[in-house]
Amino acid sequence: MADMRTVLVNGAAAGLAAGIPQVLLTQAEARLLGLPGSQADIGPRFVQRVAERLDTRPRRHERWLLAGGFHFGYAAAWGLVYALVQRWRPAQPHVGGPLLAALIYALSFSPWGVATQTGTERPVETRPTRETLLHWTAALSFSLTLAYLYARLEHWSIARLVSAVYARAKG
């Protein structure tokens, strides 16, 4: 069994990597569904809502910078959560990925989810089906990519690669 550092590095790396195709897929889907591209960009809207609650007004570039940091921090954090759960109760990616997607959807987009509660997304009962589909796609594409990448990294440990490069550079 891999040591905890390897598990955490693999989880964070898989989460960071999974955040990229998720953005690309949701952007493409928003266009296919006839939604504005900004509908797929929850990060800047979330940052704006939080800023309003804190009575501040970040500029456009600041919102995007904070949103990018939030997106990748969020992705890495879910990667860590997934890795820890996998260490505790391993599951195949086709099982663990959708379970994680359901948790992310519930905590983000459900009636009690953060995006809904902050007003970043419309209440579920007034939200058009195509927006709900976009949210599910974001959660599911991220989680499945994360689960399959993590499974791959368990066999090809990025932590071992980083350690080898570090040891070689050290002398």
mmCIF file of C-alpha atoms in Angstrom:
data_model
loop_
_atom_site.group_PDB
_atom_site.id
_atom_site.type_symbol
_atom_site.label_atom_id
_atom_site.label_comp_id
_atom_site.label_asym_id
_atom_site.label_seq_id
_atom_site.Cartn_x
_atom_site.Cartn_y
_atom_site.Cartn_z
ATOM 1 C CA MET A 1 0.000 0.000 0.000
ATOM 2 C CA ALA A 2 1.261 3.470 -0.896
ATOM 3 C CA ASP A 3 2.397 5.807 1.843
ATOM 4 C CA MET A 4 0.117 8.701 2.789
ATOM 5 C CA ARG A 5 2.232 11.335 1.029
ATOM 6 C CA THR A 6 2.002 9.428 -2.249
ATOM 7 C CA VAL A 7 -1.755 9.010 -1.830
ATOM 8 C CA LEU A 8 -2.227 12.745 -1.213
ATOM 9 C CA VAL A 9 0.067 13.864 -4.035
ATOM 10 C CA ASN A 10 -1.669 11.492 -6.449
ATOM 11 C CA GLY A 11 -5.079 12.731 -5.328
ATOM 12 C CA ALA A 12 -4.186 16.398 -5.668
ATOM 13 C CA ALA A 13 -2.521 15.815 -9.055
ATOM 14 C CA ALA A 14 -5.533 13.876 -10.364
ATOM 15 C CA GLY A 15 -7.874 16.592 -9.111
ATOM 16 C CA LEU A 16 -5.863 19.388 -10.716
ATOM 17 C CA ALA A 17 -5.694 17.535 -14.021
ATOM 18 C CA ALA A 18 -9.417 16.656 -13.933
ATOM 19 C CA GLY A 19 -10.312 20.328 -13.590
ATOM 20 C CA ILE A 20 -9.090 21.077 -17.117
ATOM 21 C CA PRO A 21 -11.298 18.806 -19.261
ATOM 22 C CA GLN A 22 -14.248 19.639 -17.019
ATOM 23 C CA VAL A 23 -13.999 23.310 -18.028
ATOM 24 C CA LEU A 24 -13.621 22.478 -21.710
ATOM 25 C CA LEU A 25 -16.538 20.043 -21.699
ATOM 26 C CA THR A 26 -18.930 22.361 -19.868
ATOM 27 C CA GLN A 27 -18.022 25.257 -22.189
ATOM 28 C CA ALA A 28 -18.826 23.096 -25.227
ATOM 29 C CA GLU A 29 -22.018 21.804 -23.627
ATOM 30 C CA ALA A 30 -23.218 25.310 -22.732
ATOM 31 C CA ARG A 31 -22.939 26.292 -26.375
ATOM 32 C CA LEU A 32 -24.715 23.110 -27.553
ATOM 33 C CA LEU A 33 -27.536 23.788 -25.094
ATOM 34 C CA GLY A 34 -27.864 27.385 -26.284
ATOM 35 C CA LEU A 35 -26.609 28.834 -23.004
ATOM 36 C CA PRO A 36 -24.123 31.689 -22.842
ATOM 37 C CA GLY A 37 -20.545 30.532 -22.275
ATOM 38 C CA SER A 38 -20.552 32.462 -19.005
ATOM 39 C CA GLN A 39 -23.157 30.027 -17.671
ATOM 40 C CA ALA A 40 -20.453 27.361 -17.568
ATOM 41 C CA ASP A 41 -18.123 29.724 -15.669
ATOM 42 C CA ILE A 42 -19.474 29.446 -12.146
ATOM 43 C CA GLY A 43 -16.200 30.598 -10.554
ATOM 44 C CA PRO A 44 -16.358 34.309 -11.437
ATOM 45 C CA ARG A 45 -20.050 34.476 -10.470
ATOM 46 C CA PHE A 46 -19.332 32.748 -7.160
ATOM 47 C CA VAL A 47 -16.444 35.119 -6.413
ATOM 48 C CA GLN A 48 -18.731 38.069 -7.234
ATOM 49 C CA ARG A 49 -21.463 36.800 -4.884
ATOM 50 C CA VAL A 50 -19.006 36.250 -2.049
ATOM 51 C CA ALA A 51 -17.491 39.695 -2.677
ATOM 52 C CA GLU A 52 -20.967 41.274 -2.518
ATOM 53 C CA ARG A 53 -21.561 39.600 0.827
ATOM 54 C CA LEU A 54 -18.214 40.964 2.029
ATOM 55 C CA ASP A 55 -19.174 44.399 0.660
ATOM 56 C CA THR A 56 -16.269 44.609 -1.777
ATOM 57 C CA ARG A 57 -16.028 44.969 -5.563
ATOM 58 C CA PRO A 58 -13.214 43.052 -7.245
ATOM 59 C CA ARG A 59 -12.318 44.152 -10.763
ATOM 60 C CA ARG A 60 -12.947 41.792 -13.672
ATOM 61 C CA HIS A 61 -9.356 40.502 -13.841
ATOM 62 C CA GLU A 62 -9.283 40.036 -10.055
ATOM 63 C CA ARG A 63 -12.522 38.033 -10.229
ATOM 64 C CA TRP A 64 -11.033 35.748 -12.891
ATOM 65 C CA LEU A 65 -7.781 35.334 -10.970
ATOM 66 C CA LEU A 66 -9.643 34.467 -7.762
ATOM 67 C CA ALA A 67 -12.011 32.204 -9.694
ATOM 68 C CA GLY A 68 -9.094 30.340 -11.303
ATOM 69 C CA GLY A 69 -7.442 29.886 -7.920
ATOM 70 C CA PHE A 70 -10.740 28.734 -6.463
ATOM 71 C CA HIS A 71 -11.349 26.300 -9.347
ATOM 72 C CA PHE A 72 -7.966 24.603 -9.077
ATOM 73 C CA GLY A 73 -7.943 24.696 -5.273
ATOM 74 C CA TYR A 74 -11.404 23.123 -5.281
ATOM 75 C CA ALA A 75 -10.267 20.501 -7.799
ATOM 76 C CA ALA A 76 -7.165 19.627 -5.777
ATOM 77 C CA ALA A 77 -9.201 19.453 -2.554
ATOM 78 C CA TRP A 78 -11.702 17.021 -4.112
ATOM 79 C CA GLY A 79 -8.746 15.012 -5.369
ATOM 80 C CA LEU A 80 -7.464 14.777 -1.794
ATOM 81 C CA VAL A 81 -10.899 13.738 -0.526
ATOM 82 C CA TYR A 82 -11.203 11.088 -3.231
ATOM 83 C CA ALA A 83 -7.712 9.746 -2.474
ATOM 84 C CA LEU A 84 -8.429 9.478 1.246
ATOM 85 C CA VAL A 85 -11.741 7.713 0.657
ATOM 86 C CA GLN A 86 -10.040 5.360 -1.812
ATOM 87 C CA ARG A 87 -7.440 4.515 0.819
ATOM 88 C CA TRP A 88 -10.198 3.831 3.345
ATOM 89 C CA ARG A 89 -12.718 2.065 1.061
ATOM 90 C CA PRO A 90 -11.350 1.397 -2.418
ATOM 91 C CA ALA A 91 -13.841 1.388 -5.292
ATOM 92 C CA GLN A 92 -13.543 0.996 -9.033
ATOM 93 C CA PRO A 93 -13.463 4.350 -10.875
ATOM 94 C CA HIS A 94 -16.841 3.698 -12.507
ATOM 95 C CA VAL A 95 -18.327 3.460 -9.006
ATOM 96 C CA GLY A 96 -16.272 6.009 -7.057
ATOM 97 C CA GLY A 97 -16.504 8.676 -9.767
ATOM 98 C CA PRO A 98 -20.312 8.885 -9.907
ATOM 99 C CA LEU A 99 -20.561 8.708 -6.108
ATOM 100 C CA LEU A 100 -18.201 11.675 -5.850
ATOM 101 C CA ALA A 101 -20.215 13.496 -8.547
ATOM 102 C CA ALA A 102 -23.404 13.041 -6.526
ATOM 103 C CA LEU A 103 -21.696 14.447 -3.431
ATOM 104 C CA ILE A 104 -20.287 17.428 -5.356
ATOM 105 C CA TYR A 105 -23.661 18.126 -6.974
ATOM 106 C CA ALA A 106 -25.451 17.939 -3.612
ATOM 107 C CA LEU A 107 -22.959 20.223 -1.868
ATOM 108 C CA SER A 108 -22.838 22.708 -4.738
ATOM 109 C CA PHE A 109 -26.059 22.795 -6.780
ATOM 110 C CA SER A 110 -28.838 21.190 -4.744
ATOM 111 C CA PRO A 111 -31.312 23.349 -2.799
ATOM 112 C CA TRP A 112 -28.890 23.361 0.156
ATOM 113 C CA GLY A 113 -25.752 23.583 -2.003
ATOM 114 C CA VAL A 114 -23.332 26.475 -1.738
ATOM 115 C CA ALA A 115 -23.891 27.775 -5.288
ATOM 116 C CA THR A 116 -27.641 27.810 -4.730
ATOM 117 C CA GLN A 117 -27.454 29.252 -1.224
ATOM 118 C CA THR A 118 -25.146 32.101 -2.269
ATOM 119 C CA GLY A 119 -27.358 32.994 -5.234
ATOM 120 C CA THR A 120 -24.628 32.074 -7.695
ATOM 121 C CA GLU A 121 -27.111 29.649 -9.276
ATOM 122 C CA ARG A 122 -30.885 29.939 -9.421
ATOM 123 C CA PRO A 123 -33.004 27.955 -6.974
ATOM 124 C CA VAL A 124 -33.541 24.395 -8.169
ATOM 125 C CA GLU A 125 -37.296 24.844 -8.587
ATOM 126 C CA THR A 126 -36.820 27.776 -11.009
ATOM 127 C CA ARG A 127 -33.665 26.528 -12.728
ATOM 128 C CA PRO A 128 -34.099 25.448 -16.360
ATOM 129 C CA THR A 129 -33.389 21.766 -17.016
ATOM 130 C CA ARG A 130 -30.508 22.615 -19.351
ATOM 131 C CA GLU A 131 -28.719 24.443 -16.512
ATOM 132 C CA THR A 132 -29.221 21.455 -14.225
ATOM 133 C CA LEU A 133 -27.843 19.219 -16.965
ATOM 134 C CA LEU A 134 -24.814 21.515 -17.234
ATOM 135 C CA HIS A 135 -24.216 21.254 -13.471
ATOM 136 C CA TRP A 136 -24.481 17.462 -13.537
ATOM 137 C CA THR A 137 -22.114 17.285 -16.486
ATOM 138 C CA ALA A 138 -19.577 19.435 -14.652
ATOM 139 C CA ALA A 139 -19.742 17.272 -11.527
ATOM 140 C CA LEU A 140 -19.778 13.948 -13.366
ATOM 141 C CA SER A 141 -17.093 14.743 -15.950
ATOM 142 C CA PHE A 142 -14.790 16.063 -13.230
ATOM 143 C CA SER A 143 -15.389 13.107 -10.922
ATOM 144 C CA LEU A 144 -15.028 10.399 -13.545
ATOM 145 C CA THR A 145 -11.849 11.978 -14.912
ATOM 146 C CA LEU A 146 -10.501 12.279 -11.378
ATOM 147 C CA ALA A 147 -11.362 8.669 -10.541
ATOM 148 C CA TYR A 148 -9.758 7.216 -13.663
ATOM 149 C CA LEU A 149 -6.668 9.437 -13.393
ATOM 150 C CA TYR A 150 -6.256 8.521 -9.753
ATOM 151 C CA ALA A 151 -6.516 4.814 -10.577
ATOM 152 C CA ARG A 152 -3.835 5.303 -13.227
ATOM 153 C CA LEU A 153 -1.581 7.237 -10.834
ATOM 154 C CA GLU A 154 -1.821 4.439 -8.280
ATOM 155 C CA HIS A 155 0.078 2.320 -10.800
ATOM 156 C CA TRP A 156 2.353 5.085 -12.073
ATOM 157 C CA SER A 157 3.102 7.166 -9.020
ATOM 158 C CA ILE A 158 3.810 10.799 -9.723
ATOM 159 C CA ALA A 159 5.129 11.071 -6.179
ATOM 160 C CA ARG A 160 7.838 8.513 -6.984
ATOM 161 C CA LEU A 161 8.664 10.438 -10.145
ATOM 162 C CA VAL A 162 8.917 13.735 -8.245
ATOM 163 C CA SER A 163 11.018 12.079 -5.529
ATOM 164 C CA ALA A 164 13.372 10.606 -8.131
ATOM 165 C CA VAL A 165 13.780 13.954 -9.894
ATOM 166 C CA TYR A 166 14.360 15.694 -6.560
ATOM 167 C CA ALA A 167 16.926 13.074 -5.447
ATOM 168 C CA ARG A 168 18.747 13.336 -8.763
ATOM 169 C CA ALA A 169 18.817 17.146 -8.620
ATOM 170 C CA LYS A 170 20.040 17.050 -5.042
ATOM 171 C CA GLY A 171 23.082 15.159 -6.130
#
